[in-house]
């Protein structure tokens, strides 16, 4: 009969103490990466499986966190959340957590889902995606002392809760500077309606960069709901109104619409998207790239800090995007 694999067995194999193995299983963020990897290798080699019921009784945690899958739209920008969730699941697994996925079509339905999930499962926390002004979801969770972090800023009060975000203004600023350096002056912007925190942030990066270069942005931007058809329609309007030589877009969907509108135009109009989706890479679209894997990892880091309850709100994390240069700019 095979010997039962215990924490002590793992500790001997990894040449660490039993407490270190316990820390890797229950509070991995306090263990050095090198040691954590050695313990994880030992766990994998020995086939060790922790007793989840015993662990939950000991720590008061289920090691289960919940995150939302957004409803599908045009099949393009949904891939952004897919990549984030993939990174979240991998990072959470390495930290000893499992991710429960759910769906909801709007904030009210999502809050109703929170109530249902909390009544059905012993959830430790939530990871929210896509924050908005006056976000009712964060208020609902905070009022009930349910732990959570967000991928996205609390736009009304940056110190309201722990968050991770990507600096959208820095991304569109980088895209705009690239076009200015290439000699463009009439650089347009296709974005989302005013009032969207993310959309306003991305528009500000373009606008401020043009003004810093003594270029008046008046009349060079259009706003619409996200989508390829919407991007094509507004790009045709811009071509008729101001004849831009380049355009920065708030999403790859809008940028793909712009590409359709400028087809056959000579000289060609430069187009830059945002999110660096697989479709952008496939068609050669230059796009602002978000570090989604790092964002997911930092969300898990913040969440472990929240759950450890050190009576301090973890500092927010603002990550910097990159510009994936291709044929269109």
Coordinates of C-alpha atoms in Angstrom, one line a residue:
X1 CA 0.0 0.0 0.0
X2 CA 1.4 3.4 -1.0
X3 CA 2.4 5.8 1.7
X4 CA -0.1 8.6 2.2
X5 CA 1.4 11.9 1.0
X6 CA 1.2 14.6 3.7
X7 CA 2.5 18.1 4.3
X8 CA 5.4 16.5 6.1
X9 CA 6.2 14.4 3.0
X10 CA 6.1 17.5 0.8
X11 CA 8.3 19.4 3.2
X12 CA 11.0 16.6 3.2
X13 CA 10.9 16.4 -0.6
X14 CA 11.2 20.2 -1.0
X15 CA 13.7 20.5 1.9
X16 CA 11.6 23.1 3.7
X17 CA 9.7 23.2 6.9
X18 CA 6.1 22.1 7.2
X19 CA 5.1 25.6 8.0
X20 CA 6.6 26.8 4.7
X21 CA 4.5 24.2 2.9
X22 CA 1.4 25.4 4.8
X23 CA 2.2 29.0 3.8
X24 CA 2.5 28.1 0.2
X25 CA -0.9 26.4 0.4
X26 CA -2.7 29.1 2.4
X27 CA -0.7 32.4 2.0
X28 CA 1.6 32.0 -1.0
X29 CA 2.2 35.7 -1.4
X30 CA 4.4 35.7 1.8
X31 CA 6.7 33.0 0.4
X32 CA 9.6 33.8 -1.8
X33 CA 9.0 32.9 -5.5
X34 CA 12.0 30.5 -5.6
X35 CA 10.8 28.6 -2.5
X36 CA 7.2 28.7 -3.6
X37 CA 8.2 27.1 -6.9
X38 CA 10.2 24.4 -5.1
X39 CA 7.3 23.5 -2.9
X40 CA 4.9 23.5 -5.9
X41 CA 7.3 21.2 -7.8
X42 CA 7.3 18.8 -4.9
X43 CA 3.5 18.9 -4.7
X44 CA 3.2 18.1 -8.3
X45 CA 5.8 15.3 -8.2
X46 CA 4.2 13.6 -5.2
X47 CA 0.6 14.1 -6.3
X48 CA -0.3 15.8 -3.0
X49 CA -3.8 17.0 -2.7
X50 CA -4.8 19.2 0.3
X51 CA -7.9 18.4 2.2
X52 CA -10.1 21.3 1.2
X53 CA -12.7 20.7 3.9
X54 CA -10.0 20.7 6.6
X55 CA -8.3 23.7 5.2
X56 CA -11.6 25.7 5.1
X57 CA -12.3 24.8 8.7
X58 CA -8.8 25.9 9.7
X59 CA -8.6 29.1 7.8
X60 CA -12.2 30.1 7.4
X61 CA -11.7 30.3 3.6
X62 CA -13.2 28.3 0.7
X63 CA -10.4 29.4 -1.6
X64 CA -13.1 30.2 -4.1
X65 CA -13.4 33.6 -5.9
X66 CA -16.0 34.7 -8.5
X67 CA -15.6 36.7 -11.7
X68 CA -18.0 37.6 -14.5
X69 CA -17.9 36.6 -18.1
X70 CA -19.2 39.5 -20.2
X71 CA -21.9 38.8 -22.8
X72 CA -20.6 38.4 -26.3
X73 CA -20.8 41.4 -28.6
X74 CA -18.9 41.5 -31.9
X75 CA -16.5 38.7 -31.0
X76 CA -13.5 41.1 -31.0
X77 CA -13.3 43.0 -27.7
X78 CA -14.7 40.0 -25.8
X79 CA -11.3 38.5 -26.3
X80 CA -9.8 41.1 -24.0
X81 CA -11.8 39.9 -21.1
X82 CA -11.1 36.3 -22.1
X83 CA -7.3 36.9 -21.9
X84 CA -7.7 38.6 -18.5
X85 CA -9.8 35.7 -17.1
X86 CA -7.4 33.2 -18.5
X87 CA -4.6 35.0 -16.6
X88 CA -6.7 35.3 -13.5
X89 CA -7.5 31.6 -13.4
X90 CA -3.9 30.6 -13.9
X91 CA -2.6 33.0 -11.2
X92 CA -5.4 32.2 -8.8
X93 CA -4.6 28.5 -9.2
X94 CA -0.9 29.1 -8.4
X95 CA -2.1 30.9 -5.2
X96 CA -4.4 28.0 -4.2
X97 CA -7.7 29.5 -5.4
X98 CA -10.3 28.5 -7.8
X99 CA -12.3 30.9 -10.0
X100 CA -16.1 30.6 -10.3
X101 CA -17.4 32.2 -13.5
X102 CA -20.8 33.7 -13.9
X103 CA -22.6 36.0 -16.4
X104 CA -24.9 39.0 -16.2
X105 CA -26.1 41.4 -18.8
X106 CA -26.2 44.6 -16.7
X107 CA -25.3 45.9 -13.2
X108 CA -28.7 45.1 -11.7
X109 CA -28.6 41.5 -12.8
X110 CA -25.0 41.2 -11.6
X111 CA -25.9 42.4 -8.1
X112 CA -28.8 39.9 -8.1
X113 CA -26.2 37.2 -9.0
X114 CA -24.0 38.3 -6.2
X115 CA -26.9 37.7 -3.7
X116 CA -27.6 34.3 -5.3
X117 CA -23.9 33.2 -5.3
X118 CA -23.3 34.3 -1.7
X119 CA -26.3 32.3 -0.6
X120 CA -25.3 29.2 -2.5
X121 CA -21.5 29.1 -2.2
X122 CA -18.9 29.9 0.5
X123 CA -17.2 32.5 -1.7
X124 CA -14.1 34.3 -0.4
X125 CA -14.2 37.3 -2.7
X126 CA -15.1 38.8 -6.1
X127 CA -13.0 40.2 -8.9
X128 CA -15.0 42.9 -10.8
X129 CA -14.3 44.0 -14.3
X130 CA -15.3 47.2 -16.1
X131 CA -15.9 49.9 -13.5
X132 CA -18.2 52.8 -14.2
X133 CA -19.0 56.2 -12.5
X134 CA -21.3 55.6 -9.5
X135 CA -20.8 51.8 -9.9
X136 CA -23.6 50.2 -7.8
X137 CA -21.8 46.8 -7.7
X138 CA -18.9 48.0 -5.6
X139 CA -21.3 49.9 -3.3
X140 CA -23.4 46.8 -2.8
X141 CA -20.4 44.6 -1.9
X142 CA -18.8 47.2 0.3
X143 CA -22.0 47.7 2.3
X144 CA -22.1 44.0 3.0
X145 CA -18.4 43.8 3.8
X146 CA -17.8 41.3 1.0
X147 CA -14.1 41.4 -0.1
X148 CA -13.4 42.4 -3.7
X149 CA -10.9 44.0 -6.0
X150 CA -11.6 45.6 -9.4
X151 CA -9.9 45.5 -12.8
X152 CA -10.7 49.1 -13.4
X153 CA -10.5 52.3 -11.4
X154 CA -13.2 53.6 -9.0
X155 CA -13.7 56.7 -11.2
X156 CA -15.4 58.8 -8.5
X157 CA -12.9 58.2 -5.7
X158 CA -9.6 56.6 -6.4
X159 CA -9.1 55.5 -2.8
X160 CA -12.5 53.8 -2.5
X161 CA -11.3 50.2 -2.7
X162 CA -8.4 48.1 -4.0
X163 CA -8.0 48.2 -7.8
X164 CA -5.8 47.4 -10.7
X165 CA -6.0 49.3 -14.0
X166 CA -4.1 50.0 -17.2
X167 CA -3.4 53.7 -18.0
X168 CA -5.6 54.2 -21.0
X169 CA -4.6 57.9 -21.4
X170 CA -0.9 56.9 -21.5
X171 CA -1.8 54.4 -24.3
X172 CA -3.6 56.8 -26.6
X173 CA -0.9 59.5 -25.8
X174 CA 1.8 57.1 -27.0
X175 CA -0.2 56.3 -30.1
X176 CA -0.8 60.0 -30.8
X177 CA 2.9 60.9 -30.3
X178 CA 3.9 58.1 -32.7
X179 CA 1.6 59.7 -35.4
X180 CA 2.9 63.2 -34.6
X181 CA 6.5 61.9 -35.0
X182 CA 5.5 60.4 -38.4
X183 CA 4.5 63.9 -39.5
X184 CA 0.7 63.8 -39.0
X185 CA -1.1 66.9 -37.8
X186 CA -4.8 66.1 -38.5
X187 CA -5.1 63.2 -36.1
X188 CA -8.7 62.3 -35.4
X189 CA -10.1 60.2 -32.6
X190 CA -13.0 57.7 -32.6
X191 CA -14.3 57.1 -29.1
X192 CA -17.2 56.3 -26.8
X193 CA -19.9 58.6 -25.5
X194 CA -18.8 61.1 -22.8
X195 CA -19.3 59.7 -19.3
X196 CA -17.6 56.4 -19.8
X197 CA -14.6 56.5 -17.4
X198 CA -12.5 54.3 -19.7
X199 CA -13.6 56.2 -22.8
X200 CA -13.0 59.6 -21.3
X201 CA -9.5 58.5 -20.1
X202 CA -8.5 57.3 -23.6
X203 CA -9.8 60.4 -25.3
X204 CA -7.9 62.6 -22.8
X205 CA -4.6 61.0 -23.7
X206 CA -5.1 61.9 -27.4
X207 CA -6.5 65.3 -26.7
X208 CA -3.8 66.4 -24.3
X209 CA -1.0 65.1 -26.5
X210 CA -2.3 67.1 -29.5
X211 CA -2.6 70.3 -27.4
X212 CA 1.0 69.8 -26.1
X213 CA 2.0 69.7 -29.8
X214 CA 0.1 73.0 -30.5
X215 CA -2.6 71.1 -32.5
X216 CA -6.2 72.1 -31.9
X217 CA -8.3 68.9 -31.5
X218 CA -11.6 70.8 -32.0
X219 CA -13.8 69.0 -34.6
X220 CA -11.4 66.0 -34.9
X221 CA -13.2 63.5 -32.6
X222 CA -16.5 61.6 -32.9
X223 CA -18.2 59.4 -30.2
X224 CA -20.4 56.3 -30.6
X225 CA -21.2 53.0 -29.0
X226 CA -18.6 50.4 -29.7
X227 CA -18.7 48.3 -32.9
X228 CA -17.3 47.9 -36.3
X229 CA -20.3 49.3 -38.2
X230 CA -20.3 52.3 -35.9
X231 CA -16.6 52.9 -36.5
X232 CA -17.0 52.8 -40.2
X233 CA -19.9 55.2 -40.1
X234 CA -18.1 57.8 -38.0
X235 CA -14.9 57.5 -40.0
X236 CA -16.8 58.3 -43.2
X237 CA -18.2 61.4 -41.4
X238 CA -14.7 62.5 -40.4
X239 CA -13.4 62.0 -43.9
X240 CA -16.1 64.2 -45.3
X241 CA -15.8 66.8 -42.5
X242 CA -12.1 67.2 -41.8
X243 CA -10.1 64.7 -44.0
X244 CA -7.8 63.4 -41.2
X245 CA -4.6 61.8 -42.2
X246 CA -4.6 59.5 -39.2
X247 CA -7.0 58.3 -36.5
X248 CA -6.6 56.9 -33.0
X249 CA -9.5 54.7 -31.8
X250 CA -10.7 53.7 -28.4
X251 CA -11.0 50.1 -29.4
X252 CA -10.0 47.6 -32.1
X253 CA -13.6 47.3 -33.2
X254 CA -13.8 51.0 -34.0
X255 CA -10.4 50.8 -35.7
X256 CA -11.6 47.9 -37.9
X257 CA -14.6 50.0 -38.9
X258 CA -12.3 52.9 -39.7
X259 CA -10.1 50.6 -41.9
X260 CA -13.2 49.6 -43.9
X261 CA -14.1 53.3 -44.4
X262 CA -10.6 54.3 -45.7
X263 CA -10.2 51.3 -48.1
X264 CA -9.0 52.6 -51.4
X265 CA -8.1 56.1 -50.2
X266 CA -4.8 57.4 -51.5
X267 CA -2.7 58.5 -49.7
X268 CA -3.7 56.0 -47.0
X269 CA -5.0 57.1 -43.6
X270 CA -3.0 55.7 -40.7
X271 CA -5.2 53.9 -38.1
X272 CA -4.3 52.8 -34.5
X273 CA -6.7 50.7 -32.4
X274 CA -6.7 49.8 -28.7
X275 CA -6.5 46.4 -27.0
X276 CA -4.3 44.6 -29.4
X277 CA -6.9 41.8 -30.0
X278 CA -6.0 38.7 -32.1
X279 CA -8.0 40.2 -35.0
X280 CA -5.8 43.3 -34.9
X281 CA -2.7 41.1 -35.1
X282 CA -4.3 39.1 -38.0
X283 CA -5.1 42.1 -40.2
X284 CA -1.9 44.0 -39.3
X285 CA -3.6 46.7 -37.3
X286 CA -1.3 48.8 -35.0
X287 CA -2.9 48.8 -31.6
X288 CA -2.3 49.7 -28.0
X289 CA -1.6 46.6 -26.0
X290 CA -2.7 46.1 -22.4
X291 CA -0.6 43.8 -20.0
X292 CA -3.6 41.7 -19.2
X293 CA -1.6 38.8 -17.7
X294 CA 0.1 41.1 -15.3
X295 CA -3.1 42.9 -14.5
X296 CA -4.7 39.5 -13.5
X297 CA -1.7 38.6 -11.4
X298 CA -1.8 41.9 -9.6
X299 CA -5.5 41.5 -8.9
X300 CA -4.8 38.2 -7.2
X301 CA -1.9 39.8 -5.2
X302 CA -4.3 42.6 -4.0
X303 CA -7.0 40.1 -3.2
X304 CA -4.7 38.0 -0.9
X305 CA -3.8 41.2 0.9
X306 CA -7.5 42.0 1.4
X307 CA -8.3 38.5 2.6
X308 CA -5.3 38.6 5.0
X309 CA -7.1 41.5 6.7
X310 CA -4.1 43.6 7.7
X311 CA -6.5 46.6 8.2
X312 CA -4.8 48.5 5.4
X313 CA -6.3 49.0 2.0
X314 CA -3.7 47.7 -0.5
X315 CA -2.2 50.4 -2.7
X316 CA -3.8 50.6 -6.2
X317 CA -1.9 49.4 -9.2
X318 CA -1.7 51.4 -12.5
X319 CA 0.0 49.5 -15.3
X320 CA 1.5 51.0 -18.4
X321 CA 0.4 49.8 -21.9
X322 CA 2.6 49.3 -25.0
X323 CA 2.2 50.1 -28.7
X324 CA 2.1 47.0 -31.0
X325 CA 3.4 48.5 -34.3
X326 CA 2.1 46.9 -37.5
X327 CA 1.2 48.0 -41.1
X328 CA -1.5 50.5 -40.4
X329 CA 0.5 53.3 -38.7

